[in-house]
Tab-separated table of C-alpha atoms and ligand atoms in Angstrom:
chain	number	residue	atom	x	y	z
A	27	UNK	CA	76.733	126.627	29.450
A	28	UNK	CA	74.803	126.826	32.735
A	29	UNK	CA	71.220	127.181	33.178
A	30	UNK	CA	69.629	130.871	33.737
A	31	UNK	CA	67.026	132.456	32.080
A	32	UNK	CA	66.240	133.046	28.419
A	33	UNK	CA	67.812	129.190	27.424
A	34	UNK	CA	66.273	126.379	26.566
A	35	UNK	CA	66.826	123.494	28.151
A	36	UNK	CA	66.273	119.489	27.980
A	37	UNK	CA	66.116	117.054	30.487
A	38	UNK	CA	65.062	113.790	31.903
A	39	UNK	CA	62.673	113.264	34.921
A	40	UNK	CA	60.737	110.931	36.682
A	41	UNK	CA	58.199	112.498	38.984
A	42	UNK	CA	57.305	110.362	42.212
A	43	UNK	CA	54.553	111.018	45.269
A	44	UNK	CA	56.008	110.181	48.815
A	45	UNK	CA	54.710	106.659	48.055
A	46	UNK	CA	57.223	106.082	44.914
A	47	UNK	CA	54.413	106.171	42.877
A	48	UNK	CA	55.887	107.284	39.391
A	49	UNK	CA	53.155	109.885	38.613
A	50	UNK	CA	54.636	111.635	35.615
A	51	UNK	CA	57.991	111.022	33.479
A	52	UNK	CA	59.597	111.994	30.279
A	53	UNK	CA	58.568	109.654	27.391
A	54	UNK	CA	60.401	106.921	26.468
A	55	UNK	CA	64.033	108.650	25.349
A	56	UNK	CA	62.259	112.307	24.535
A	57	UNK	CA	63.048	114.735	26.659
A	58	UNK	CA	61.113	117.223	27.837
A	59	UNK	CA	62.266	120.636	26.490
A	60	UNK	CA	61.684	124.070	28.305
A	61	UNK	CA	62.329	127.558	28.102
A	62	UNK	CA	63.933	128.272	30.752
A	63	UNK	CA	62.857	131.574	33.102
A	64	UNK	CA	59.095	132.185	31.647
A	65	UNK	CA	57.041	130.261	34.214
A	66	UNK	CA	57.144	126.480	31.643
A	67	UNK	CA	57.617	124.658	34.821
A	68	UNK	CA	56.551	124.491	38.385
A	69	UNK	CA	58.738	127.152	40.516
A	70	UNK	CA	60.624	125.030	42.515
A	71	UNK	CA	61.796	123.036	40.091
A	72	UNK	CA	63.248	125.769	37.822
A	73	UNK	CA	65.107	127.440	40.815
A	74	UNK	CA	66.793	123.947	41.473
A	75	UNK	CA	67.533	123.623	37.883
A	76	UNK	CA	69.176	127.574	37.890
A	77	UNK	CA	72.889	126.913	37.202
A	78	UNK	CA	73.013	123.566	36.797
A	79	UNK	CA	74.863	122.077	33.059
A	80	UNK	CA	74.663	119.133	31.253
A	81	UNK	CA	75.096	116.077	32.189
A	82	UNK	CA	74.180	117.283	35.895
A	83	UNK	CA	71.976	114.998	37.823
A	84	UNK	CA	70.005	116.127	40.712
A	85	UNK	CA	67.560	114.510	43.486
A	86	UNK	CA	64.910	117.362	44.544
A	87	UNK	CA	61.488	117.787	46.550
A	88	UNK	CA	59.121	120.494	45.769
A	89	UNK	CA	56.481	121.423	48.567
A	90	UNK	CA	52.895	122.102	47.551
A	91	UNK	CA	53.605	125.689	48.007
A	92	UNK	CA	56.387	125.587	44.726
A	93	UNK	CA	54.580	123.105	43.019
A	94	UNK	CA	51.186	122.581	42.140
A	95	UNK	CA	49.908	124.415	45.160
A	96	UNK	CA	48.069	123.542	48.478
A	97	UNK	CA	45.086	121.518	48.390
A	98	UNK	CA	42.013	124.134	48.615
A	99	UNK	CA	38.562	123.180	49.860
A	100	UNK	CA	37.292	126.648	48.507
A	101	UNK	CA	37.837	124.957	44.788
A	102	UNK	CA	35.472	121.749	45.550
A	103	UNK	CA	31.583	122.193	44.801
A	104	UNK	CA	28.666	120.380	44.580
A	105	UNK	CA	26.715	120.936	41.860
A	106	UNK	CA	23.269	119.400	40.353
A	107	UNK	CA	23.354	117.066	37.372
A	108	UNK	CA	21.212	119.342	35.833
A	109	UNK	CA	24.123	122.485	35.811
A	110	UNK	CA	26.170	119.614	33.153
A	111	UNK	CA	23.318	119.010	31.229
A	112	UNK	CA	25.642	120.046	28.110
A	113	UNK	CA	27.693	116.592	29.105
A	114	UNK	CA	26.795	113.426	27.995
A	115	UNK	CA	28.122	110.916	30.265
A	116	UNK	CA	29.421	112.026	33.225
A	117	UNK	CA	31.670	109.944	35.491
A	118	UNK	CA	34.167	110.296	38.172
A	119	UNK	CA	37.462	111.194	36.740
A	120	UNK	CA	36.782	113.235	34.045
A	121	UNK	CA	37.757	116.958	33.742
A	122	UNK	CA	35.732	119.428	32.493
A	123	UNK	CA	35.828	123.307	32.045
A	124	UNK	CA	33.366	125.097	34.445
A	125	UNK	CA	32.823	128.579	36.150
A	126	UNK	CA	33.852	128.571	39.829
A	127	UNK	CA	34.730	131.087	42.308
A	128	UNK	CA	37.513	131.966	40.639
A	129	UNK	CA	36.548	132.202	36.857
A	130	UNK	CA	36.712	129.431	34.478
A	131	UNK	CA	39.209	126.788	35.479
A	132	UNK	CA	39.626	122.604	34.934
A	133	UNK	CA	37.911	121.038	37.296
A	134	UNK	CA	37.820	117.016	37.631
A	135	UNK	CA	34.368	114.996	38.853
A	136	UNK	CA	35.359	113.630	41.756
A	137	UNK	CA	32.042	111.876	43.184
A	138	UNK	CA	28.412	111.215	41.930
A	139	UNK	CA	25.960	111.022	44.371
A	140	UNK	CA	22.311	110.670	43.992
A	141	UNK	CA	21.411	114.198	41.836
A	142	UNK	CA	24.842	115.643	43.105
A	143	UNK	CA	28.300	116.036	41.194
A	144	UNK	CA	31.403	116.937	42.932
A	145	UNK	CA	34.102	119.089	41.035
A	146	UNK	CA	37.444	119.333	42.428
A	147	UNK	CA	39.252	122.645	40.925
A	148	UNK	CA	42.284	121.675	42.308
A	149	UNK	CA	45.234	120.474	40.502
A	150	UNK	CA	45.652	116.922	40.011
A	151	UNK	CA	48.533	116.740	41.768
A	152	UNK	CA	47.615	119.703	44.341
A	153	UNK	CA	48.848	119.126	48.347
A	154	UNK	CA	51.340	117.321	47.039
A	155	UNK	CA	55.371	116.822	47.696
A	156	UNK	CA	57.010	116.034	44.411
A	157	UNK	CA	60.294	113.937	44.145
A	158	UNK	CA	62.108	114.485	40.649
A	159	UNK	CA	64.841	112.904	39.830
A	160	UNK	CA	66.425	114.499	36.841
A	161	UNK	CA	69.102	114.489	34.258
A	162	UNK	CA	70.210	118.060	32.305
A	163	UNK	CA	70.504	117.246	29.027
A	164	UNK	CA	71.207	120.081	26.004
A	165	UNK	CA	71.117	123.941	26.837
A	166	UNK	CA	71.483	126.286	24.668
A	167	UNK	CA	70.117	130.382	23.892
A	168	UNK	CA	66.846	130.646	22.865
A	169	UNK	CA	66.138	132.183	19.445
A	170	UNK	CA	64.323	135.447	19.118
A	171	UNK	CA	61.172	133.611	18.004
A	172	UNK	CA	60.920	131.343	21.170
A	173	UNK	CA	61.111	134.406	23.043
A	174	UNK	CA	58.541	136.044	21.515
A	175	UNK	CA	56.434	132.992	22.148
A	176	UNK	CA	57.685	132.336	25.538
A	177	UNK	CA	58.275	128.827	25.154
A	178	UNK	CA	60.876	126.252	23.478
A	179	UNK	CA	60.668	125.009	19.813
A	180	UNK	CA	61.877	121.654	18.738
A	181	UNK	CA	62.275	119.858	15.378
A	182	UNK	CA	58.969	118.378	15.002
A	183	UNK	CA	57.131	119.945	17.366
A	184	UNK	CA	53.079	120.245	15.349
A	185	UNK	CA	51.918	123.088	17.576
A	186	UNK	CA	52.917	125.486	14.587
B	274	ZN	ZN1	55.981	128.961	19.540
C-alpha cells in the first residue's frame, strides 16, 4: 500500500537545521503516527511522503515557505512588564499565549530589557530549511472514527 490521503501512516525521522543540529526526532523506537492528507504535518513533507511504501527511505529539504513558514518581523513586539502582570516569573524562553496582530497565538519571550519584554510569534523553527531523513514504516486505511477526528489513533494513545 502506497501513501495518499485518508491512511495512516508511521515513520521514523530525524529533523536537522543546515548546521546538523538534530532539532526534533521520533522517540526512542516510537514512531510518529499521522493521518495522512488532513494538514498533521508540515506541507512539504506530506507531498514528499505521497506515494511512497514501507520500508521506503527518503532524504528531503523543506523551505520555510512548506514548512514552518518565513520568519515575520510583523509577529515580534515589545511589550511592558506590566501587560504580563498575570505571569509570575518571566524569562527568556518561555512561551506564552497572548493577543497579537493576528489574534491569539504562542508567542516565546525572546529578550528582557529594562521594563521591556520581547515576544516572538513566530514559530520556533520559522525561516528555517528542514532536513528529514525518514523511514516509512506501517500504512494502512484509516477507520471511520479517525476520520471523523482528523487525526490517527494508536493503542495507547491517552488523548481519549
Ligand atoms: Zn481522535
Amino acid at each position: 500500500m502506497t501513501i495518499a490521503p485518508d491512511q495512516v501512516v508511521s515513520i521514523r525521522y530525524t529533523l536537522k537545521n543546515d548546521a546538523g543540529d538534530v532539532l526534533d526526532s521520533s522517540s526512542d523506537g516510537e514512531p510518529l503516527t499521522y493521518l495522512h492528507g488532513h494538514g498533521n504535518l508540515i506541507p512539504g513533507l506530506e507531498r514528499e511522503l505521497a506515494g511512497k511504501k514501507p520500508g521506503d527511505k527518503l532524504q528531503v529539504k523543506i523551505a520555510p515557505a512548506e514548512g514552518y513558514g518565513e520568519y515575520d518581523k510583523a509577529l515580534v513586539q515589545r511589550v511592558p512588564r506590566r501587560a504580563l502582570k498575570g505571569v509570575p516569573n518571566v524569562r527568556v524562553g518561555m512561551r506564552l499565549q497572548a493577543q497579537t496582530g493576528r489574534g491569539e497565538r504562542a508567542v516565546t519571550v525572546t529578550q528582557l530589557t529594562g521594563d521591556l519584554v520581547t515576544l516572538d510569534g513566530n514559530h520556533p523553527l520559522a525561516g528555517q530549511n528542514l532536513n528529514f531523513e525518514v523511514e516509512v514504516g506501517e500504512v494502512r486505511t484509516a477507520t471511520a472514527e479517525e476520520l471523523a477526528h482528523g487525526h490517527a489513533h494508536t493503542p495507547g494513545d491517552p488523548h481519549h
